Tab-separated table of C-alpha atoms and ligand atoms in Angstrom:
chain	number	residue	atom	x	y	z
A	10	MET	CA	-11.427	-14.579	-18.146
A	11	SER	CA	-8.846	-16.334	-16.067
A	12	ASN	CA	-8.160	-19.976	-16.010
A	13	GLN	CA	-9.882	-21.263	-12.931
A	14	LEU	CA	-8.350	-24.696	-12.626
A	15	ASN	CA	-4.708	-23.840	-12.357
A	16	GLY	CA	-5.296	-20.490	-10.816
A	17	SER	CA	-4.540	-21.109	-7.187
A	18	SER	CA	-1.074	-22.415	-7.992
A	19	LEU	CA	0.475	-18.974	-8.239
A	20	THR	CA	-0.921	-17.732	-4.933
A	21	LYS	CA	0.308	-20.892	-3.252
A	22	LYS	CA	3.730	-20.537	-4.802
A	23	VAL	CA	3.970	-16.902	-3.728
A	24	ILE	CA	3.134	-17.840	-0.157
A	25	ILE	CA	5.663	-20.680	-0.242
A	26	GLY	CA	8.218	-18.172	-1.608
A	27	MET	CA	7.479	-15.859	1.285
A	28	GLY	CA	7.808	-18.653	3.888
A	29	LEU	CA	11.080	-19.893	2.405
A	30	GLY	CA	12.365	-16.329	2.184
A	31	ILE	CA	11.740	-15.831	5.899
A	32	LEU	CA	13.448	-19.132	6.780
A	33	ILE	CA	16.529	-18.599	4.613
A	34	GLY	CA	16.751	-14.948	5.683
A	35	LEU	CA	16.645	-15.938	9.351
A	36	ALA	CA	19.237	-18.680	8.823
A	37	ILE	CA	21.597	-16.193	7.153
A	38	ASN	CA	20.927	-13.578	9.802
A	39	PHE	CA	21.591	-15.911	12.729
A	40	SER	CA	24.617	-17.569	11.132
A	41	GLY	CA	26.394	-14.190	11.249
A	42	LEU	CA	27.942	-14.847	7.836
A	43	ASN	CA	26.272	-11.858	6.217
A	44	SER	CA	28.766	-9.197	7.224
A	45	GLU	CA	29.597	-6.551	4.652
A	46	GLY	CA	32.135	-7.792	2.113
A	47	SER	CA	31.733	-11.473	3.042
A	48	PRO	CA	31.277	-13.811	0.065
A	49	LEU	CA	27.760	-14.712	1.201
A	50	ASN	CA	26.826	-11.049	1.311
A	51	VAL	CA	28.486	-10.113	-1.965
A	52	TRP	CA	27.177	-13.003	-4.035
A	53	LEU	CA	23.950	-14.002	-2.453
A	54	VAL	CA	22.287	-11.408	-0.221
A	55	SER	CA	23.465	-8.144	-1.785
A	56	GLY	CA	24.039	-10.027	-5.035
A	57	LEU	CA	21.386	-12.422	-6.263
A	58	PHE	CA	18.606	-11.636	-3.757
A	59	HIS	CA	19.036	-7.896	-4.087
A	60	ILE	CA	19.242	-7.903	-7.883
A	61	VAL	CA	16.259	-10.194	-8.490
A	62	GLY	CA	14.173	-8.376	-5.879
A	63	LYS	CA	14.966	-4.939	-7.242
A	64	MET	CA	14.340	-6.033	-10.837
A	65	PHE	CA	10.930	-7.270	-9.814
A	66	VAL	CA	10.006	-4.124	-7.893
A	67	ASN	CA	11.128	-2.076	-10.884
A	68	SER	CA	8.964	-4.118	-13.213
A	69	LEU	CA	5.969	-3.479	-10.970
A	70	LYS	CA	6.782	0.229	-10.831
A	71	MET	CA	7.124	0.222	-14.615
A	72	LEU	CA	3.460	-0.761	-14.833
A	73	VAL	CA	2.077	1.733	-12.347
A	74	VAL	CA	1.900	4.960	-14.358
A	75	PRO	CA	0.575	3.582	-17.668
A	76	LEU	CA	-1.829	1.303	-15.832
A	77	VAL	CA	-3.238	4.108	-13.701
A	78	LEU	CA	-3.464	6.449	-16.683
A	79	PHE	CA	-5.245	4.033	-19.019
A	80	SER	CA	-7.484	2.405	-16.454
A	81	LEU	CA	-8.556	5.741	-15.026
A	82	ILE	CA	-9.421	7.138	-18.455
A	83	CYS	CA	-11.433	3.952	-19.080
A	84	GLY	CA	-12.977	4.322	-15.645
A	85	VAL	CA	-14.119	7.881	-16.272
A	86	CYS	CA	-15.502	6.960	-19.683
A	87	GLY	CA	-17.161	3.920	-18.087
A	88	ILE	CA	-18.944	5.974	-15.435
A	89	GLY	CA	-20.043	8.397	-18.107
A	90	ASN	CA	-21.744	10.613	-15.568
A	91	LEU	CA	-19.942	13.476	-13.924
A	92	LYS	CA	-22.193	13.531	-10.883
A	93	GLN	CA	-21.365	9.935	-10.089
A	94	LEU	CA	-17.696	10.690	-10.569
A	95	GLY	CA	-17.989	13.434	-7.954
A	96	ARG	CA	-19.769	11.069	-5.577
A	97	VAL	CA	-17.101	8.365	-5.963
A	98	GLY	CA	-14.443	10.991	-5.293
A	99	SER	CA	-16.026	12.492	-2.213
A	100	LYS	CA	-17.120	9.175	-0.703
A	101	SER	CA	-13.692	7.617	-1.058
A	102	PHE	CA	-11.957	10.729	0.246
A	103	GLY	CA	-14.258	10.789	3.284
A	104	LEU	CA	-13.774	7.091	4.008
A	105	TYR	CA	-10.008	7.318	3.602
A	106	MET	CA	-9.772	10.197	6.040
A	107	MET	CA	-12.122	8.531	8.491
A	108	THR	CA	-10.299	5.174	8.547
A	109	THR	CA	-6.924	6.903	8.891
A	110	ALA	CA	-8.175	9.003	11.814
A	111	VAL	CA	-9.656	5.927	13.525
A	112	ALA	CA	-6.396	4.043	12.927
A	113	ILE	CA	-4.221	6.648	14.581
A	114	ALA	CA	-6.675	7.196	17.427
A	115	THR	CA	-6.660	3.438	18.155
A	116	ALA	CA	-2.874	3.483	18.106
A	117	LEU	CA	-2.663	6.427	20.508
A	118	VAL	CA	-5.103	4.829	22.952
A	119	ALA	CA	-3.457	1.378	22.834
A	120	ALA	CA	0.044	2.809	23.171
A	121	SER	CA	-1.007	5.038	26.066
A	122	ILE	CA	-2.390	2.014	27.915
A	123	VAL	CA	0.606	-0.273	27.317
A	124	ALA	CA	3.118	2.597	27.599
A	125	PRO	CA	6.016	1.202	25.567
A	126	GLY	CA	9.372	2.888	26.138
A	127	LYS	CA	8.792	3.875	29.771
A	128	GLY	CA	12.089	3.755	31.622
A	129	MET	CA	14.133	3.368	28.436
A	130	ASN	CA	17.294	5.310	27.834
A	131	ALA	CA	17.036	8.053	25.238
A	132	GLU	CA	20.435	7.518	23.667
A	133	THR	CA	20.193	7.313	19.931
A	134	SER	CA	22.941	5.809	17.882
A	135	ALA	CA	21.446	6.736	14.539
A	136	ASN	CA	20.681	10.240	13.476
A	137	PHE	CA	17.530	11.182	11.715
A	138	ALA	CA	17.101	14.297	9.688
A	139	GLY	CA	13.493	15.382	9.826
A	140	ARG	CA	11.414	17.267	7.374
A	141	GLU	CA	8.902	20.067	7.858
A	142	ALA	CA	5.325	19.465	6.752
A	143	PRO	CA	4.507	21.313	3.524
A	144	PRO	CA	1.751	23.895	4.020
A	145	LEU	CA	-1.742	22.803	3.014
A	146	SER	CA	-1.731	25.417	0.281
A	147	GLN	CA	1.253	23.712	-1.372
A	148	VAL	CA	-0.389	20.279	-1.091
A	149	LEU	CA	-3.418	21.679	-2.929
A	150	ILE	CA	-1.355	23.476	-5.590
A	151	ASP	CA	0.654	20.301	-6.224
A	152	ILE	CA	-2.464	18.361	-7.212
A	153	VAL	CA	-2.529	20.178	-10.556
A	154	PRO	CA	0.373	19.246	-12.841
A	155	GLY	CA	2.110	22.190	-14.482
A	156	ASN	CA	3.470	19.693	-16.963
A	157	PRO	CA	1.586	16.417	-17.418
A	158	ILE	CA	4.539	14.687	-19.063
A	159	ALA	CA	6.728	15.527	-16.068
A	160	ALA	CA	3.979	14.267	-13.771
A	161	LEU	CA	3.870	10.973	-15.651
A	162	ALA	CA	7.651	10.710	-15.792
A	163	ASN	CA	8.017	11.320	-12.068
A	164	GLY	CA	5.067	9.161	-11.119
A	165	GLU	CA	3.350	12.000	-9.240
A	166	MET	CA	0.227	10.036	-8.511
A	167	LEU	CA	-2.198	12.809	-7.565
A	168	GLN	CA	-1.161	14.781	-10.626
A	169	VAL	CA	-1.516	11.743	-12.871
A	170	ILE	CA	-4.991	11.147	-11.418
A	171	PHE	CA	-5.956	14.760	-12.025
A	172	PHE	CA	-4.749	14.693	-15.628
A	173	ALA	CA	-6.328	11.301	-16.406
A	174	ILE	CA	-9.716	12.387	-15.044
A	175	LEU	CA	-9.667	15.602	-17.040
A	176	LEU	CA	-8.627	13.733	-20.174
A	177	GLY	CA	-11.375	11.146	-19.682
A	178	VAL	CA	-14.010	13.823	-19.056
A	179	SER	CA	-12.918	15.689	-22.183
A	180	MET	CA	-13.089	12.516	-24.235
A	181	LEU	CA	-16.630	11.973	-22.954
A	182	MET	CA	-17.602	15.513	-23.850
A	183	VAL	CA	-16.201	15.250	-27.371
A	184	GLY	CA	-18.432	12.176	-27.716
A	185	LYS	CA	-18.661	10.182	-30.942
A	186	LYS	CA	-15.599	11.676	-32.572
A	187	ALA	CA	-13.425	10.561	-29.658
A	188	GLN	CA	-14.831	7.019	-29.668
A	189	PRO	CA	-11.826	5.512	-31.518
A	190	LEU	CA	-9.587	7.005	-28.843
A	191	VAL	CA	-11.766	5.525	-26.089
A	192	ASP	CA	-11.565	2.119	-27.806
A	193	GLY	CA	-7.813	2.489	-28.169
A	194	VAL	CA	-7.304	3.326	-24.501
A	195	GLU	CA	-9.517	0.385	-23.527
A	196	MET	CA	-7.313	-1.877	-25.599
A	197	LEU	CA	-4.182	-0.429	-24.026
A	198	ASN	CA	-5.690	-0.997	-20.604
A	199	GLU	CA	-6.298	-4.641	-21.377
A	200	VAL	CA	-2.765	-5.041	-22.644
A	201	MET	CA	-1.425	-3.462	-19.448
A	202	MET	CA	-3.458	-5.918	-17.383
A	203	LYS	CA	-1.880	-8.742	-19.347
A	204	MET	CA	1.523	-7.285	-18.525
A	205	VAL	CA	0.600	-7.459	-14.860
A	206	ASP	CA	-0.009	-11.185	-15.290
A	207	ILE	CA	3.321	-11.663	-17.029
A	208	VAL	CA	5.225	-9.827	-14.312
A	209	MET	CA	3.307	-11.795	-11.704
A	210	SER	CA	4.613	-15.062	-13.092
A	211	ALA	CA	7.998	-14.186	-11.585
A	212	ALA	CA	6.410	-13.364	-8.247
A	213	PRO	CA	7.181	-16.533	-6.230
A	214	TYR	CA	10.933	-16.250	-6.884
A	215	ALA	CA	11.023	-12.489	-6.545
A	216	VAL	CA	9.062	-12.511	-3.298
A	217	PHE	CA	11.471	-15.111	-1.978
A	218	CYS	CA	14.463	-12.908	-2.855
A	219	LEU	CA	12.905	-9.703	-1.500
A	220	ILE	CA	12.007	-11.259	1.821
A	221	ALA	CA	15.220	-13.243	2.260
A	222	TYR	CA	17.161	-10.017	1.599
A	223	SER	CA	15.166	-7.975	4.114
A	224	VAL	CA	15.179	-10.612	6.849
A	225	ALA	CA	18.892	-11.339	6.379
A	226	ASN	CA	19.597	-7.648	6.936
A	227	LEU	CA	17.289	-7.113	9.902
A	228	GLY	CA	18.917	-5.876	13.064
A	229	MET	CA	17.799	-8.675	15.386
A	230	ASP	CA	19.578	-7.275	18.441
A	231	LEU	CA	17.609	-4.069	18.066
A	232	LEU	CA	14.423	-6.062	17.842
A	233	GLY	CA	14.935	-7.254	21.418
A	234	GLU	CA	15.535	-3.770	22.741
A	235	LEU	CA	12.529	-2.318	21.013
A	236	LEU	CA	10.288	-5.285	21.667
A	237	SER	CA	7.567	-3.325	23.447
A	238	TYR	CA	7.334	-0.849	20.567
A	239	VAL	CA	7.327	-3.586	17.929
A	240	LEU	CA	4.733	-5.708	19.729
A	241	VAL	CA	2.301	-2.861	20.431
A	242	LEU	CA	2.619	-1.688	16.849
A	243	ILE	CA	2.055	-5.105	15.303
A	244	GLY	CA	-0.829	-5.738	17.721
A	245	VAL	CA	-2.615	-2.519	16.725
A	246	LEU	CA	-1.936	-3.167	13.022
A	247	LEU	CA	-3.541	-6.591	13.290
A	248	PHE	CA	-6.452	-5.187	15.284
A	249	HIS	CA	-7.051	-2.535	12.664
A	250	LEU	CA	-6.899	-5.017	9.799
A	251	LEU	CA	-8.980	-7.759	11.357
A	252	VAL	CA	-11.437	-5.796	13.493
A	253	THR	CA	-11.765	-2.134	12.453
A	254	LEU	CA	-11.462	-2.576	8.702
A	255	MET	CA	-13.500	-5.769	8.576
A	256	LEU	CA	-16.269	-4.214	10.684
A	257	THR	CA	-16.226	-1.184	8.403
A	258	LEU	CA	-16.520	-3.461	5.372
A	259	LYS	CA	-19.384	-5.431	6.881
A	260	LEU	CA	-21.280	-2.401	8.178
A	261	PHE	CA	-20.944	-0.214	5.101
A	262	SER	CA	-21.272	-2.847	2.386
A	263	GLY	CA	-22.581	-6.065	3.945
A	264	LEU	CA	-19.771	-8.022	2.246
A	265	ASN	CA	-18.247	-11.107	3.826
A	266	PRO	CA	-14.920	-10.211	5.514
A	267	VAL	CA	-13.628	-13.796	5.364
A	268	MET	CA	-13.992	-13.930	1.593
A	269	PHE	CA	-12.409	-10.477	1.352
A	270	LEU	CA	-9.365	-11.466	3.398
A	271	ARG	CA	-8.963	-14.682	1.489
A	272	LYS	CA	-8.836	-12.888	-1.825
A	273	MET	CA	-6.564	-10.156	-0.488
A	274	ARG	CA	-3.772	-12.537	0.509
A	275	ASN	CA	-1.832	-12.032	-2.688
A	276	VAL	CA	-2.018	-8.260	-2.475
A	277	GLN	CA	-0.910	-8.315	1.143
A	278	VAL	CA	2.074	-10.541	0.369
A	279	PHE	CA	3.144	-8.119	-2.370
A	280	ALA	CA	2.737	-5.109	-0.165
A	281	PHE	CA	4.666	-6.917	2.558
A	282	SER	CA	7.557	-7.872	0.322
A	283	THR	CA	7.863	-4.577	-1.555
A	284	ALA	CA	6.924	-2.266	1.377
A	285	SER	CA	5.340	0.005	-1.196
A	286	SER	CA	1.634	0.658	-1.746
A	287	ASN	CA	2.562	2.364	-4.989
A	288	ALA	CA	4.483	-0.549	-6.460
A	289	THR	CA	1.620	-2.832	-5.390
A	290	ILE	CA	-0.981	-0.816	-7.364
A	291	PRO	CA	-0.941	-3.193	-10.368
A	292	VAL	CA	-1.652	-6.195	-8.139
A	293	THR	CA	-4.252	-4.347	-6.046
A	294	LEU	CA	-6.045	-3.061	-9.118
A	295	ARG	CA	-6.010	-6.484	-10.731
A	296	THR	CA	-7.338	-8.123	-7.560
A	297	VAL	CA	-10.156	-5.707	-6.759
A	298	THR	CA	-11.429	-5.650	-10.337
A	299	GLU	CA	-11.016	-9.308	-11.270
A	300	ARG	CA	-11.292	-11.112	-7.943
A	301	LEU	CA	-13.363	-8.925	-5.623
A	302	GLY	CA	-15.915	-7.609	-8.134
A	303	VAL	CA	-15.261	-3.852	-8.044
A	304	ASN	CA	-16.021	-2.239	-11.381
A	305	ASN	CA	-13.019	-0.610	-13.044
A	306	SER	CA	-14.855	2.712	-13.118
A	307	VAL	CA	-14.555	2.859	-9.326
A	308	ALA	CA	-11.335	0.886	-8.755
A	309	SER	CA	-9.265	2.813	-11.290
A	310	PHE	CA	-9.799	5.899	-9.160
A	311	THR	CA	-10.003	4.575	-5.597
A	312	ILE	CA	-6.914	2.340	-5.741
A	313	PRO	CA	-4.243	4.801	-6.948
A	314	PHE	CA	-5.906	7.552	-4.910
A	315	GLY	CA	-5.833	5.341	-1.828
A	316	ALA	CA	-2.225	4.264	-2.411
A	317	THR	CA	-1.301	7.933	-2.222
A	318	ILE	CA	-3.527	9.433	0.435
A	319	ASN	CA	-4.705	6.509	2.550
A	320	MET	CA	-2.196	4.944	4.919
A	321	ASP	CA	-3.889	3.419	7.920
A	322	GLY	CA	-0.904	1.275	8.820
A	323	THR	CA	1.457	4.212	8.573
A	324	ALA	CA	-0.869	6.309	10.726
A	325	ILE	CA	-0.829	3.560	13.351
A	326	MET	CA	2.967	3.552	13.333
A	327	GLN	CA	2.910	7.302	13.871
A	328	GLY	CA	0.546	6.995	16.815
A	329	VAL	CA	2.566	4.283	18.555
A	330	ALA	CA	5.893	5.956	17.762
A	331	THR	CA	4.664	9.279	19.162
A	332	VAL	CA	3.754	7.738	22.504
A	333	PHE	CA	6.893	5.567	22.540
A	334	ILE	CA	9.297	8.430	21.923
A	335	ALA	CA	7.447	10.746	24.289
A	336	ASN	CA	7.860	8.041	26.952
A	337	VAL	CA	11.543	7.554	26.206
A	338	TYR	CA	12.152	11.298	26.512
A	339	ASN	CA	9.806	11.626	29.480
A	340	ILE	CA	7.577	14.116	27.743
A	341	ASP	CA	3.948	14.267	28.826
A	342	LEU	CA	1.445	14.499	26.036
A	343	GLY	CA	-1.971	15.998	26.699
A	344	MET	CA	-5.259	15.594	24.899
A	345	GLY	CA	-4.487	18.661	22.769
A	346	ASP	CA	-1.221	17.075	21.613
A	347	PHE	CA	-3.011	13.863	20.736
A	348	LEU	CA	-5.575	15.703	18.645
A	349	MET	CA	-2.779	17.599	16.952
A	350	VAL	CA	-0.991	14.322	16.174
A	351	ILE	CA	-4.177	12.886	14.652
A	352	PHE	CA	-4.748	15.995	12.568
A	353	MET	CA	-1.136	16.230	11.413
A	354	ALA	CA	-0.832	12.538	10.589
A	355	VAL	CA	-3.979	12.608	8.462
A	356	LEU	CA	-2.776	15.731	6.693
A	357	ALA	CA	0.743	14.410	6.161
A	358	SER	CA	-0.641	11.267	4.525
A	359	ILE	CA	-2.372	13.280	1.779
A	360	GLY	CA	0.712	14.816	0.275
A	361	THR	CA	3.051	11.822	0.557
A	362	ALA	CA	3.079	8.838	-1.769
A	363	GLY	CA	3.073	5.241	-0.554
A	364	VAL	CA	6.687	4.246	-1.052
A	365	PRO	CA	9.097	2.465	1.302
A	366	GLY	CA	10.127	4.395	4.364
A	367	VAL	CA	7.949	7.413	3.733
A	368	GLY	CA	6.217	6.801	7.058
A	369	LEU	CA	9.289	8.007	8.922
A	370	ILE	CA	9.352	11.223	6.913
A	371	MET	CA	5.709	11.769	7.765
A	372	LEU	CA	6.509	11.059	11.388
A	373	SER	CA	9.177	13.750	11.372
A	374	MET	CA	6.588	16.218	10.038
A	375	VAL	CA	4.256	15.282	12.885
A	376	PHE	CA	7.023	15.543	15.483
A	377	SER	CA	8.238	18.942	14.392
A	378	GLN	CA	4.658	20.167	14.529
A	379	VAL	CA	3.921	18.888	18.050
A	380	GLY	CA	7.391	19.662	19.387
A	381	LEU	CA	8.720	16.151	19.978
A	382	PRO	CA	12.466	15.580	19.381
A	383	VAL	CA	12.827	14.586	15.723
A	384	GLU	CA	16.165	12.901	16.398
A	385	GLY	CA	14.224	10.430	18.573
A	386	ILE	CA	13.153	8.793	15.318
A	387	GLY	CA	16.725	7.495	15.107
A	388	LEU	CA	15.761	5.108	17.912
A	389	ILE	CA	13.234	3.219	15.839
A	390	LEU	CA	15.068	3.449	12.529
A	391	GLY	CA	16.724	0.050	12.859
A	392	VAL	CA	13.482	-1.910	13.038
A	393	ASP	CA	11.526	0.194	10.621
A	394	ARG	CA	11.987	-1.916	7.512
A	395	LEU	CA	10.200	-4.888	9.033
A	396	LEU	CA	7.416	-2.691	10.380
A	397	ASP	CA	7.173	-0.893	7.052
A	398	MET	CA	6.453	-4.243	5.417
A	399	VAL	CA	3.666	-5.040	7.867
A	400	ARG	CA	2.060	-1.609	7.780
A	401	THR	CA	2.104	-1.486	3.980
A	402	ALA	CA	0.043	-4.702	3.941
A	403	VAL	CA	-2.481	-2.897	6.167
A	404	ASN	CA	-2.373	0.202	3.953
A	405	VAL	CA	-3.343	-1.688	0.794
A	406	SER	CA	-6.063	-3.594	2.654
A	407	GLY	CA	-7.599	-0.266	3.692
A	408	ASP	CA	-7.545	0.944	0.078
A	409	SER	CA	-9.325	-2.192	-1.083
A	410	VAL	CA	-11.952	-2.066	1.688
A	411	VAL	CA	-12.891	1.483	0.714
A	412	SER	CA	-12.921	0.544	-2.962
A	413	CYS	CA	-15.414	-2.277	-2.254
A	414	ILE	CA	-17.623	-0.054	-0.089
A	415	VAL	CA	-17.789	2.756	-2.643
A	416	ALA	CA	-18.411	0.370	-5.556
A	417	LYS	CA	-21.148	-1.426	-3.632
A	418	GLY	CA	-22.819	1.876	-2.719
A	419	GLU	CA	-22.714	3.031	-6.324
A	420	GLY	CA	-24.105	-0.221	-7.719
A	421	ASN	CA	-20.807	-0.823	-9.513
A	422	PHE	CA	-20.097	-4.125	-7.851
A	423	ASP	CA	-20.290	-7.720	-9.044
A	424	ASP	CA	-21.550	-9.799	-6.102
A	425	GLU	CA	-21.287	-13.014	-8.032
A	426	MET	CA	-17.600	-12.439	-8.675
A	427	PHE	CA	-17.004	-11.550	-5.033
A	428	ASN	CA	-18.686	-14.715	-3.806
A	429	ASN	CA	-16.908	-16.990	-6.274
A	430	PRO	CA	-13.649	-18.117	-4.627
A	431	ALA	CA	-12.133	-19.044	-8.012
A	432	ALA	CA	-12.953	-15.795	-9.826
A	433	GLY	CA	-9.982	-14.154	-11.502
A	434	LEU	CA	-7.289	-16.298	-9.924
A	435	PHE	CA	-3.826	-15.711	-11.277
A	436	GLY	CA	-3.221	-18.835	-13.329
A	437	LYS	CA	-0.301	-20.357	-15.131
A	438	ASP	CA	-2.197	-20.949	-18.314
A	439	GLU	CA	-3.386	-17.403	-18.494
A	440	ILE	CA	0.194	-16.234	-18.615
A	441	ARG	CA	0.866	-18.545	-21.524
A	442	GLY	CA	-1.934	-16.759	-23.320
A	443	SER	CA	-4.624	-19.460	-23.311
A	444	SER	CA	-7.047	-17.614	-21.086
A	445	GLY	CA	-9.887	-18.445	-23.404
A	446	ASP	CA	-11.598	-15.110	-23.627
B	6	LIG	N1	5.692	1.941	2.818
B	6	LIG	C1	4.403	2.483	3.102
B	6	LIG	C2	3.525	2.398	1.893
B	6	LIG	O1	4.010	2.356	0.796
B	6	LIG	C3	4.473	3.866	3.615
B	6	LIG	C4	5.216	3.889	4.933
B	6	LIG	O2	4.565	3.608	5.937
B	6	LIG	O3	6.411	4.121	4.972
B	6	LIG	O4	2.335	2.374	2.002
């Protein structure tokens, strides 16, 4: 297992990297020296920061597909019981839908009370091309990969999940003869986990670069104009994370929310700096299985599944943005519209993967369905990157809460690991290969 003495150093360094990234990014932003073509922009912001950040995000993405494939096959073989597999699937699906619906309902209520955007001018400088929601039938058809290699190559998460489960079930059914294959995949899974640790060793510097780049490029003037929208949104996101999700965790599993939040810090920082639930999968999976105590048989399914279909933070953005833009355009929304928004937002989240900026695409699907002006999204475009970062941190927290609840309910949970603050810390020594197991 992990080295427990040096372990906390990486988390601390990552948080320091994030803090420094914000400071340097702000300094560059306010100095006004970051204009396009300026030496600072060319060499530092769009140069070094951009390159290091992108390389890191790519190395995380590189891990996602093999990690999900191998860990899910191991997970299915680990459960060994098809009935339990069905239960894990239906419980997590139900919880994901429920938390997303609660998230967007909270957002709609809060935004209706505060009424951001009232009296604002509806002139949009940016244009936004919307997208129609795919019909439910297509969403269902797309779950089954016509070509598993293409699914793996394109990182189609639901298709990869489908294929991995079927492969795992078949390996179980073949039984003894397939045992060498099961052992081989288990080995590959362990090797992939080690790769996560190696990539993580670059995290403090990469997080610094990612955040400095984003903050340096933030449109601060827009932030002032859209303050009411930004504040309501961040307020509801925090409420959902700290109150709704933590209450859900406590009520459904009895686990200690403080310990949960403490161990989730790393995952949240990654989600924040990459703005992608998908790219964060390796870190989330590593944290829930080795820090929080969720057995791989549950986590290997719930985490990639959640990264794709569960987006509480994104749903909250859609709720607040709906009310905000309706206010700006002086459109009255009734109860029927609100219910439609909730329904559409939950549906849109199923078919769209957790990658940066996808929330706006989902929002355009919701808008075209309820008849709000899609070009209104252009209004909030300028501040979306920052909000994307915050809501992605909420998205991955929701995935992990559900993973803990399902694992606890299925008896696939290690309470001792959960209650041990030092369990599975990312440590320097581990990366050097002296983990001692
Ligand atoms: N970036 C978010 C995620 O990956 C999705 C979004 O809200 O745009 O979870």
